[in-house]
Tab-separated table of C-alpha atoms in Angstrom:
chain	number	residue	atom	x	y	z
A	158	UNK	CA	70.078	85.017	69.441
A	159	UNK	CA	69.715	82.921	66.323
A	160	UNK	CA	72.797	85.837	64.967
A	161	UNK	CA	74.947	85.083	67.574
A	162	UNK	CA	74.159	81.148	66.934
A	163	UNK	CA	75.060	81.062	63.515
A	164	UNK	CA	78.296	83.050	63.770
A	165	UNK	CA	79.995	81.165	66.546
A	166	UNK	CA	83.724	82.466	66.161
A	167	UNK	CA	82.408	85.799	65.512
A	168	UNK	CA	80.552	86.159	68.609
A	169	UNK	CA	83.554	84.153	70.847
A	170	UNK	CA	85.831	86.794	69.350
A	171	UNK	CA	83.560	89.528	70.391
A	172	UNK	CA	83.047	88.182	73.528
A	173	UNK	CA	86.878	88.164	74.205
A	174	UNK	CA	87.387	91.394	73.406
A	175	UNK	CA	84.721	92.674	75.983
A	176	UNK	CA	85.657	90.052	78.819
A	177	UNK	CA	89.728	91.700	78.192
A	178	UNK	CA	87.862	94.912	79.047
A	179	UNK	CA	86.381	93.633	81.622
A	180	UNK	CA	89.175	91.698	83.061
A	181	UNK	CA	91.132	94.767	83.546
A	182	UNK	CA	88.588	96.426	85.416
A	183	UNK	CA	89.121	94.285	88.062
A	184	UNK	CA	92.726	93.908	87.734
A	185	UNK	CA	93.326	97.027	87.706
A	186	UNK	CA	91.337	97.627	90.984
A	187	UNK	CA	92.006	94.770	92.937
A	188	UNK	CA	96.022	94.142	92.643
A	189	UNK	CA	96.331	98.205	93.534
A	190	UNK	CA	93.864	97.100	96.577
A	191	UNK	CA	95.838	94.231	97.719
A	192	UNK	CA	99.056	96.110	97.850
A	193	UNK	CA	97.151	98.726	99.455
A	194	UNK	CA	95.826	96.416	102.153
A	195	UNK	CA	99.304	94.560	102.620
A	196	UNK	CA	101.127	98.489	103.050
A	197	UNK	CA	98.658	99.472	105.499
A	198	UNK	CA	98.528	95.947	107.722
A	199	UNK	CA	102.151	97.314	107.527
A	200	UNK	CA	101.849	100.182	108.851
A	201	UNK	CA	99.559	99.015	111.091
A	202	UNK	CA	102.066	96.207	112.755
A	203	UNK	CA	103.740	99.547	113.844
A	204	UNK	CA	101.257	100.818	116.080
A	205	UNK	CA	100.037	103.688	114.167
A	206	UNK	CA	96.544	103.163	116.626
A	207	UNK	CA	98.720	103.632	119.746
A	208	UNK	CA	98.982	105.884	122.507
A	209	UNK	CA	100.842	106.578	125.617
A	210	UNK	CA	100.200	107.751	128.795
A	211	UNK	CA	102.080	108.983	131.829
A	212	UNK	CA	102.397	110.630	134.880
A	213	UNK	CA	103.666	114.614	133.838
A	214	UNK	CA	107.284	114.405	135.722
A	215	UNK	CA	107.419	115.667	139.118
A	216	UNK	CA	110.623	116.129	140.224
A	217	UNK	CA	113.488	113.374	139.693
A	218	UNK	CA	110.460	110.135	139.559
A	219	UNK	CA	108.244	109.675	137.293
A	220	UNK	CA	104.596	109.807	139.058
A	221	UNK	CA	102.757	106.663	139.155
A	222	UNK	CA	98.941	106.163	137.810
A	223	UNK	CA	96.461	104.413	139.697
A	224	UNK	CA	96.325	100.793	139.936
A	225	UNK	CA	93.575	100.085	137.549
A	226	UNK	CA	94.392	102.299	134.982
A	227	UNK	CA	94.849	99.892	132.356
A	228	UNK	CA	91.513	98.651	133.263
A	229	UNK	CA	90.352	101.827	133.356
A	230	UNK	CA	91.757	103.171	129.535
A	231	UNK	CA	90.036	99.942	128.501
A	232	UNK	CA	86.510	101.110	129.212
A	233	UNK	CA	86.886	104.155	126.274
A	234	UNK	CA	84.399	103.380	123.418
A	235	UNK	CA	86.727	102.951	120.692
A	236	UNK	CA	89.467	101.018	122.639
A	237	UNK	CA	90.641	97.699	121.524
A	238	UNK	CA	93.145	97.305	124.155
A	239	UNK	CA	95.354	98.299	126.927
A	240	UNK	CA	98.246	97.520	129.093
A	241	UNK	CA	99.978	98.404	131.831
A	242	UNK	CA	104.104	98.787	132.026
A	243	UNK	CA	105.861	100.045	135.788
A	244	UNK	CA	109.181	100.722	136.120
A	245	UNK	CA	110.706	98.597	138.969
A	246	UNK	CA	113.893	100.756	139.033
A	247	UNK	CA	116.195	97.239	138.983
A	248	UNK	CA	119.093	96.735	137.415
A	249	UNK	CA	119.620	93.658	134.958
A	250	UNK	CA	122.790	92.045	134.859
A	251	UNK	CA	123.624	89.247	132.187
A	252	UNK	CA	125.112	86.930	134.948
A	253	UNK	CA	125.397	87.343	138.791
A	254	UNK	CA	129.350	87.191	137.918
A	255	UNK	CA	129.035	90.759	136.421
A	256	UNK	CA	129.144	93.300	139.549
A	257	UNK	CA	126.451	96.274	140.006
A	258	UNK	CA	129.211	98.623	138.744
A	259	UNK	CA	128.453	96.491	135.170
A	260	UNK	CA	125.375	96.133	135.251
A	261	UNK	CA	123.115	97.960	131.822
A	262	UNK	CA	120.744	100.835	131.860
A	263	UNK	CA	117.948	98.902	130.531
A	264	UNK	CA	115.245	99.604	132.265
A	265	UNK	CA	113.467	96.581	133.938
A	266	UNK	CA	109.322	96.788	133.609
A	267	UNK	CA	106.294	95.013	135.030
A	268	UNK	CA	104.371	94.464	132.382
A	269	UNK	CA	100.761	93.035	132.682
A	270	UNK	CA	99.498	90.225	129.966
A	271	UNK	CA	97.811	92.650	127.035
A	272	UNK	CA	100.966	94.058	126.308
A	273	UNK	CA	102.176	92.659	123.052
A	274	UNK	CA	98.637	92.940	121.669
A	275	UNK	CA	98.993	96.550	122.627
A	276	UNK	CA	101.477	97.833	120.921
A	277	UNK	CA	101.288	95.616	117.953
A	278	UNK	CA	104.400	93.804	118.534
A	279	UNK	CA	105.136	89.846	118.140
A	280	UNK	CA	108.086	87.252	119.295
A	281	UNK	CA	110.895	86.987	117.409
A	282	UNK	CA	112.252	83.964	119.357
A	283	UNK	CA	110.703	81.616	122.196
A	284	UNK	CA	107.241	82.781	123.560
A	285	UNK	CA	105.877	85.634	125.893
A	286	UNK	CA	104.686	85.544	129.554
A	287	UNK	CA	101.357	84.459	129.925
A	288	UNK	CA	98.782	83.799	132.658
A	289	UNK	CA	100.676	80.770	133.918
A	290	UNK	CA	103.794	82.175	134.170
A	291	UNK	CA	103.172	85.668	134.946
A	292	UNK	CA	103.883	84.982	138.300
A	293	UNK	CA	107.016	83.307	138.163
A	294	UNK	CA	110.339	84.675	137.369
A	295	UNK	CA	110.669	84.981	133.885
A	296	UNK	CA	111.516	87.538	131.221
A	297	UNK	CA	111.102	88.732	127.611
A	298	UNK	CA	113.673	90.741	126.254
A	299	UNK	CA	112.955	93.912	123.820
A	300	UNK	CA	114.898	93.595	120.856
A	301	UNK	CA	117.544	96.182	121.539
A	302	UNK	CA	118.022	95.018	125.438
A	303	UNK	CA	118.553	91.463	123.839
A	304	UNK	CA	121.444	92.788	121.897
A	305	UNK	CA	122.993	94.417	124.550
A	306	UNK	CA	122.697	91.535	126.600
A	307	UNK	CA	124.079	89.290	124.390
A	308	UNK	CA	121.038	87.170	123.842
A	309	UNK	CA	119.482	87.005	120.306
A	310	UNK	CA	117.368	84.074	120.653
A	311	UNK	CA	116.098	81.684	122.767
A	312	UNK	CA	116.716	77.797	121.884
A	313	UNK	CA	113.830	75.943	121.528
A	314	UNK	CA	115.186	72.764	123.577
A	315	UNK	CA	117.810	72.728	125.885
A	316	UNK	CA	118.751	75.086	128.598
A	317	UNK	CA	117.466	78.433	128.072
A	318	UNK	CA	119.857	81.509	128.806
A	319	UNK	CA	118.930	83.824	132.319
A	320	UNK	CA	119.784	87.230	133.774
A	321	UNK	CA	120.305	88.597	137.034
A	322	UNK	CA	117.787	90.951	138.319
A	323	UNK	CA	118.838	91.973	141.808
A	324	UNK	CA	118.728	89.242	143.605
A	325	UNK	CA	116.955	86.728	141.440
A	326	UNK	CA	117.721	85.045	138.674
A	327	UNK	CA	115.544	85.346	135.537
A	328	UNK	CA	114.910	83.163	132.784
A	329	UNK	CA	114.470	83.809	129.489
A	330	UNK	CA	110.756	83.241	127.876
A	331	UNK	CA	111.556	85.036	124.694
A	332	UNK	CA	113.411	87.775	122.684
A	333	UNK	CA	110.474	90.216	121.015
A	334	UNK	CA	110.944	91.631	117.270
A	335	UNK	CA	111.583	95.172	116.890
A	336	UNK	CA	109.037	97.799	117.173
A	337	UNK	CA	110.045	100.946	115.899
A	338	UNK	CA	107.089	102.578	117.441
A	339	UNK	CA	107.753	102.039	120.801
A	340	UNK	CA	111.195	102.255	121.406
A	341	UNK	CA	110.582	102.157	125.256
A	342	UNK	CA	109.396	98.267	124.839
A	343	UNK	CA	112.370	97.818	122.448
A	344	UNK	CA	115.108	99.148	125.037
A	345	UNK	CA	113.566	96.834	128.006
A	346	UNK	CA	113.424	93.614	130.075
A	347	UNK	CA	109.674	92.950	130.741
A	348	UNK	CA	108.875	90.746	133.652
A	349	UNK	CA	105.478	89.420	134.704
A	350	UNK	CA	103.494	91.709	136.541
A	351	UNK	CA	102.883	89.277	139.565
A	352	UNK	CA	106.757	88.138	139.342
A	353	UNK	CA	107.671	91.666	139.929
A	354	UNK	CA	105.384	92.066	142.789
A	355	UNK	CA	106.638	88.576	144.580
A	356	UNK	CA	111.078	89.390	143.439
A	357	UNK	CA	111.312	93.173	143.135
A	358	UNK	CA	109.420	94.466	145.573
A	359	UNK	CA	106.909	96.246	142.840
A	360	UNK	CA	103.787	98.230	144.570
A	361	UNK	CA	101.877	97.680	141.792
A	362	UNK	CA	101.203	101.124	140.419
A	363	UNK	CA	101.576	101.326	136.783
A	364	UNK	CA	103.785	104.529	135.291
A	365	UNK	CA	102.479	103.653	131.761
A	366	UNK	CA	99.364	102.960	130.072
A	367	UNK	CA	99.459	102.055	126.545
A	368	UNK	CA	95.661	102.137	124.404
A	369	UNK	CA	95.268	100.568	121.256
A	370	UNK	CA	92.185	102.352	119.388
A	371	UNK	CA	90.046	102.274	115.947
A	372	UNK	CA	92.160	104.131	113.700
A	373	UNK	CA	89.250	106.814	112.871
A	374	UNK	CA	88.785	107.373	116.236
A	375	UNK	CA	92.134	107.852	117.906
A	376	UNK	CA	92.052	111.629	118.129
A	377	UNK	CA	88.605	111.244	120.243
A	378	UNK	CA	90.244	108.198	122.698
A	379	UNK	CA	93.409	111.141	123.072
A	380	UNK	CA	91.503	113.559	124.028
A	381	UNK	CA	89.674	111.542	126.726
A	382	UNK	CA	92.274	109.444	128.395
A	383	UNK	CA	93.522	111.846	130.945
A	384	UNK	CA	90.847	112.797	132.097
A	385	UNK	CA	89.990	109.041	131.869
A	386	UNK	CA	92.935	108.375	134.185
A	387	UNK	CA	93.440	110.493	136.415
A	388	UNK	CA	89.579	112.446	136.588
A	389	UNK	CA	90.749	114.556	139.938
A	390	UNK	CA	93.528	116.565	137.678
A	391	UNK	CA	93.981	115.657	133.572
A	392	UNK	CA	96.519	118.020	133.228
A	393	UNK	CA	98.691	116.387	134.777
A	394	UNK	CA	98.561	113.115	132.492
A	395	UNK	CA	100.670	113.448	129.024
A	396	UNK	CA	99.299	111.254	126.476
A	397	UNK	CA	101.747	111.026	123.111
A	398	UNK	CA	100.051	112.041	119.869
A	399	UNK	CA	98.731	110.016	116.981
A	400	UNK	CA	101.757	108.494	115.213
A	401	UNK	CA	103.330	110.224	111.860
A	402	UNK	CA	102.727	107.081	110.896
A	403	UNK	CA	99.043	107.195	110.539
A	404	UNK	CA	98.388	110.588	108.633
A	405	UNK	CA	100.910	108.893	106.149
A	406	UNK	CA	98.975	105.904	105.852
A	407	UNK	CA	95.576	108.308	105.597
A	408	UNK	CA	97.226	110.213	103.036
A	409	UNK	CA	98.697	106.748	101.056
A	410	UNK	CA	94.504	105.800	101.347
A	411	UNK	CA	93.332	108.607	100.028
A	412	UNK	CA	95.408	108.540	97.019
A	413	UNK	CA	95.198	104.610	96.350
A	414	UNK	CA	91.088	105.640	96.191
A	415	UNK	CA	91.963	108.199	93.649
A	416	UNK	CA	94.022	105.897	91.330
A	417	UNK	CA	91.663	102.952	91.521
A	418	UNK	CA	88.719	105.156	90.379
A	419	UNK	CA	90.827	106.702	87.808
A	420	UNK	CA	91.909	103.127	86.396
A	421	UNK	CA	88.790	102.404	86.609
A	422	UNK	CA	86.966	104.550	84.473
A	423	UNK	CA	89.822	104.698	81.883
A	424	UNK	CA	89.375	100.689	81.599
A	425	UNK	CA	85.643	101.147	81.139
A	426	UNK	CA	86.042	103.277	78.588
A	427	UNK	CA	88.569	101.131	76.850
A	428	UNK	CA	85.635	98.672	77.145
A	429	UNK	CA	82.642	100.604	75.764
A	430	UNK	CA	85.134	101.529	72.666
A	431	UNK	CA	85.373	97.884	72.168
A	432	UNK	CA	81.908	97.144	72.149
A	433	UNK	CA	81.053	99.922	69.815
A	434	UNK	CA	83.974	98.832	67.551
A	435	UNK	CA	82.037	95.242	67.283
A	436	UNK	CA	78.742	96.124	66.984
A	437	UNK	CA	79.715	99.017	63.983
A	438	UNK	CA	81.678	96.296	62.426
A	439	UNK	CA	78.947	93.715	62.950
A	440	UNK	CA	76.798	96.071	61.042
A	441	UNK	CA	78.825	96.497	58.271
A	442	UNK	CA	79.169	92.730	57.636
A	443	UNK	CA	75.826	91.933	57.710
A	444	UNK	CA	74.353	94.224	55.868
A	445	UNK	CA	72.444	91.670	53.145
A	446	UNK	CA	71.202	89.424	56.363
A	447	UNK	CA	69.577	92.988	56.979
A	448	UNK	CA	68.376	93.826	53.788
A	449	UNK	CA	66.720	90.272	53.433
A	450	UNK	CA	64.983	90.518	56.919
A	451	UNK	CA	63.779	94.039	55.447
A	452	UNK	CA	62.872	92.592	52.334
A	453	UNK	CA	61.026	89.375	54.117
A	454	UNK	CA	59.124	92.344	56.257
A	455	UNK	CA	61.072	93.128	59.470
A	456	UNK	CA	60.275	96.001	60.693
A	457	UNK	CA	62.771	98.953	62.138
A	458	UNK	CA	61.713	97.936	65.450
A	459	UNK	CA	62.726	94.784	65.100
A	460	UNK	CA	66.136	95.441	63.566
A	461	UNK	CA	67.262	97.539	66.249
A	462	UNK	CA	65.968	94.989	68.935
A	463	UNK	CA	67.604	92.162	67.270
A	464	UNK	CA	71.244	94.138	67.300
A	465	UNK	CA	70.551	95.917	70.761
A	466	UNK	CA	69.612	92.230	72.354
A	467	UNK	CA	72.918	91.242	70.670
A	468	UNK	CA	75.500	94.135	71.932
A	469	UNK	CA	73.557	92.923	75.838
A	470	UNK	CA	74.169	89.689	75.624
A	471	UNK	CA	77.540	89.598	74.307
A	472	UNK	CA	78.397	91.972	77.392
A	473	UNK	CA	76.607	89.803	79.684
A	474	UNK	CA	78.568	87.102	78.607
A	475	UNK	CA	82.030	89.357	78.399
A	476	UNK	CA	81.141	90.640	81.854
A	477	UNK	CA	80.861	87.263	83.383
A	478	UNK	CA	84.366	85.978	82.030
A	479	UNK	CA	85.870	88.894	82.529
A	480	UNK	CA	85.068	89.090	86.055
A	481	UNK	CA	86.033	85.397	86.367
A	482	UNK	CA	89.489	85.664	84.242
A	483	UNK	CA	90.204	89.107	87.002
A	484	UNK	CA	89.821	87.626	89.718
A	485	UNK	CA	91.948	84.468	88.817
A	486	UNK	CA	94.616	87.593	87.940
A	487	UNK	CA	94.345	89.242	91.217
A	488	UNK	CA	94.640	86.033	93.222
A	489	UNK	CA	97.600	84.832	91.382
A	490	UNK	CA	99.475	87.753	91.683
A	491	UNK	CA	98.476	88.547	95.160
A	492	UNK	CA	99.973	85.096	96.263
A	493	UNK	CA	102.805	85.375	94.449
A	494	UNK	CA	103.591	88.676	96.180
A	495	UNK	CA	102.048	87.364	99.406
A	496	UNK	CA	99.682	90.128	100.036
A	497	UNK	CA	96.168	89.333	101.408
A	498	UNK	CA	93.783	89.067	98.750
A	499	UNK	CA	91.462	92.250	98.518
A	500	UNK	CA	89.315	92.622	95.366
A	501	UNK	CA	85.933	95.470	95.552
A	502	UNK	CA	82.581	94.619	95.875
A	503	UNK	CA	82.262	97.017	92.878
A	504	UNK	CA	84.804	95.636	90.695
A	505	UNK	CA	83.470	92.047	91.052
A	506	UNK	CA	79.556	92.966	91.730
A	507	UNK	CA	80.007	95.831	89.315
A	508	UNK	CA	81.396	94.463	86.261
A	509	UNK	CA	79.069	92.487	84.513
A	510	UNK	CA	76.311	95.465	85.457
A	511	UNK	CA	78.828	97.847	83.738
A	512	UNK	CA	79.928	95.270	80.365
A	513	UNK	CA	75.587	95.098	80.379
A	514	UNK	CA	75.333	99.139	80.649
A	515	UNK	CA	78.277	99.873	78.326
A	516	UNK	CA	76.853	96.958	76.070
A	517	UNK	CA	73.580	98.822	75.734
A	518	UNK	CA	75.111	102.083	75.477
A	519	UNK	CA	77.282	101.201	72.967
A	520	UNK	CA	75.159	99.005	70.509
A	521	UNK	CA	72.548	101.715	70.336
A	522	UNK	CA	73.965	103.615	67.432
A	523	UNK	CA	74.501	100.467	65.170
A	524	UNK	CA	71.176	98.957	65.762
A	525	UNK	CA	69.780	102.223	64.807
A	526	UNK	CA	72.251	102.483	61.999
A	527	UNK	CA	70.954	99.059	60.983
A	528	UNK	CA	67.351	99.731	61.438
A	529	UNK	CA	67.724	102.442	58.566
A	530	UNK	CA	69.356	100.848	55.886
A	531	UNK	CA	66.404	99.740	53.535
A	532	UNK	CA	65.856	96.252	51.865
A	533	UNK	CA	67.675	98.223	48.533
A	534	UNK	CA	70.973	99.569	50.455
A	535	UNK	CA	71.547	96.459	52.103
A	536	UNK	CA	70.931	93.998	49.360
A	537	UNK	CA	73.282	96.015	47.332
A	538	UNK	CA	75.853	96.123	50.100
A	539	UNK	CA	79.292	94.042	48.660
């Protein structure tokens, strides 16, 4: 203590050098993990945790499920969510002007409320049904039937645009974003579920169930929704497979977990050189302090304590700036790039135990290279 006292600068400088180590530790695992966390919330918003379920065709119409199958999916362990979508085998028409002749192939579904929580997907313009107006005759267009329709957006005030559906004419609640994953949602007009019952004649009977899962368990949830749905004869339920999507987002984890050890470990070991580097030097320099403790009648013991306690607490004190200057780093950058903020438990809890361990480690040969030198060598030192 009283060395590190009486050489101020010397022991800042050291300090610095450590903390630099330090710092990149964490740097270099937590920017890595917040651009690994802000590419998989990515490929998360595309429903990589999705599946879909329907009716095997039987004949020219598609089959429907039972009534509470959404209900039904949502009872699986791992299941997050479910919804319900029905064909109501309508025909949308962007004004009652147009005749049937003109009017799209978008397909018009009932959709119950869980939907868009379902499948991942958000509003691009105006708002989506909900419990109030379920029952009344609304829509939300997918983003490709808004195109076709003419209808990109939906004005905040004013007079919001409609559609015909049969007889009834629709307004529009909203215009949804695209969702590359479910290019069924994209390519449709989605009225309430109660609305459909009350203006399309709808019977209620779902033809598709979509389940969103825990990631690690979406094979398990796939293999038990058919027989989930339909217990009497699961064969005849097809549920989609796990997205591409997801094994590339496995595969991007499992490398990112490779780098950041690797980066890791090299910037530890950049660290412990550092350390060394001091303490040899540190050695060197004092040398006649040494001899004249040796001469006064320290012991070897004592010597080596003295430098050991010295290579610790610099690293203690490296550690704890260094953690402090990385995570400053790794927030700033993260907010510059807007990506949620991610930094390990290991990196932050494990870098002052690691400057401490490496510390140790590395000031062991120079406090036994010091403890050797007798009163003689080190008085004589230049």
């Amino acid at each position: 203590m009283i060395g590190l006292r009486t050489r101020k600068l010397r022991a800042v400088l050291s300090a610095l050098g450590i903390s630099l180590g330090i710092a990149t530790v964490v740097v270099v695992t937590g920017i890595p993990a917040s651009g690994q966390r802000a590419l998989m919330d990515e490929l998360t918003a595309l429903g990589t945790n999705t599946l879909r379920a329907q009716m095997a065709p039987s004949g020219q119409e598609p089959v429907p499920l039972p009534e509470a199958s959404a209900g039904m999916a949502g009872r699986i362990g791992p299941v997050t969510a479910s919804a319900a979508v029905a064909n109501t085998h309508t025909r949308v028409r962007r004004s009652d002007l147009v005749g049937d002749s003109a009017s799209s192939d978008l397909a018009v579904l009932a959709t119950s409320l869980g939907l868009l929580e379902t499948v991942n997907g958000r509003v691009a313009s105006g708002e989506y049904i909900t419990g109030s107006t379920q029952a009344f005759p609304f829509v939300v267009l997918g983003h490709v039937a808004a195109g076709r329709l003419g209808i990109d957006r939906v004005p905040e005030t004013g007079e919001r645009p409609t559609v015909q559906i049969g007889r009834t004419r629709f307004t529009v609640a909203g215009v949804l974003a695209p969702m590359p994953l479910a290019p069924d949602v994209e390519r449709s007009v989605l009225v309430g579920w109660d609305a459909a019952k009350a203006e399309l004649g709808f019977d209620g009977r779902p033809t598709v169930v979509y389940v969103k899962a825990r990631e690690e368990s979406i094979e398990a949830v796939r293999t038990a929704l058919a027989a989930t749905l339909h217990p009497e004869a699961p064969g005849k339920v097809q549920v989609s497979r796990p997205s591409d999507a997801l094994a590339a987002k496995r595969a991007t984890e499992s490398s990112f977990s490779a780098l950041l050890l690797g980066r890791a470990g090299v910037a530890l070991l950049v660290g412990g050189v550092g350390v060394a580097n001091t303490m040899v030097i540190s050695v060197l320099e004092r040398r006649r302090e040494i001899g004249l403790r040796r001469a006064l009648g320290a012991t070897r013991g004592q010597i080596r304590g003295q430098f050991l306690i010295e290579a610790v607490l610099l690293s203690a004190l490296g550690g704890l700036a260094g953690t402090g200057l990385g995570v400053v780093a790794v927030v700033g950058y993260a907010g510059l790039r807007s990506w949620p903020v991610v930094i390990p438990v290991a990196a932050v809890g494990g870098g002052v135990v690691a400057a401490v361990v490496v510390g140790a480690v590395a000031g062991l040969y120079p406090s036994i290279r010091a403890s050797r030198l007798t009163p003689t060598q080190a008085l004589a030192a230049q």
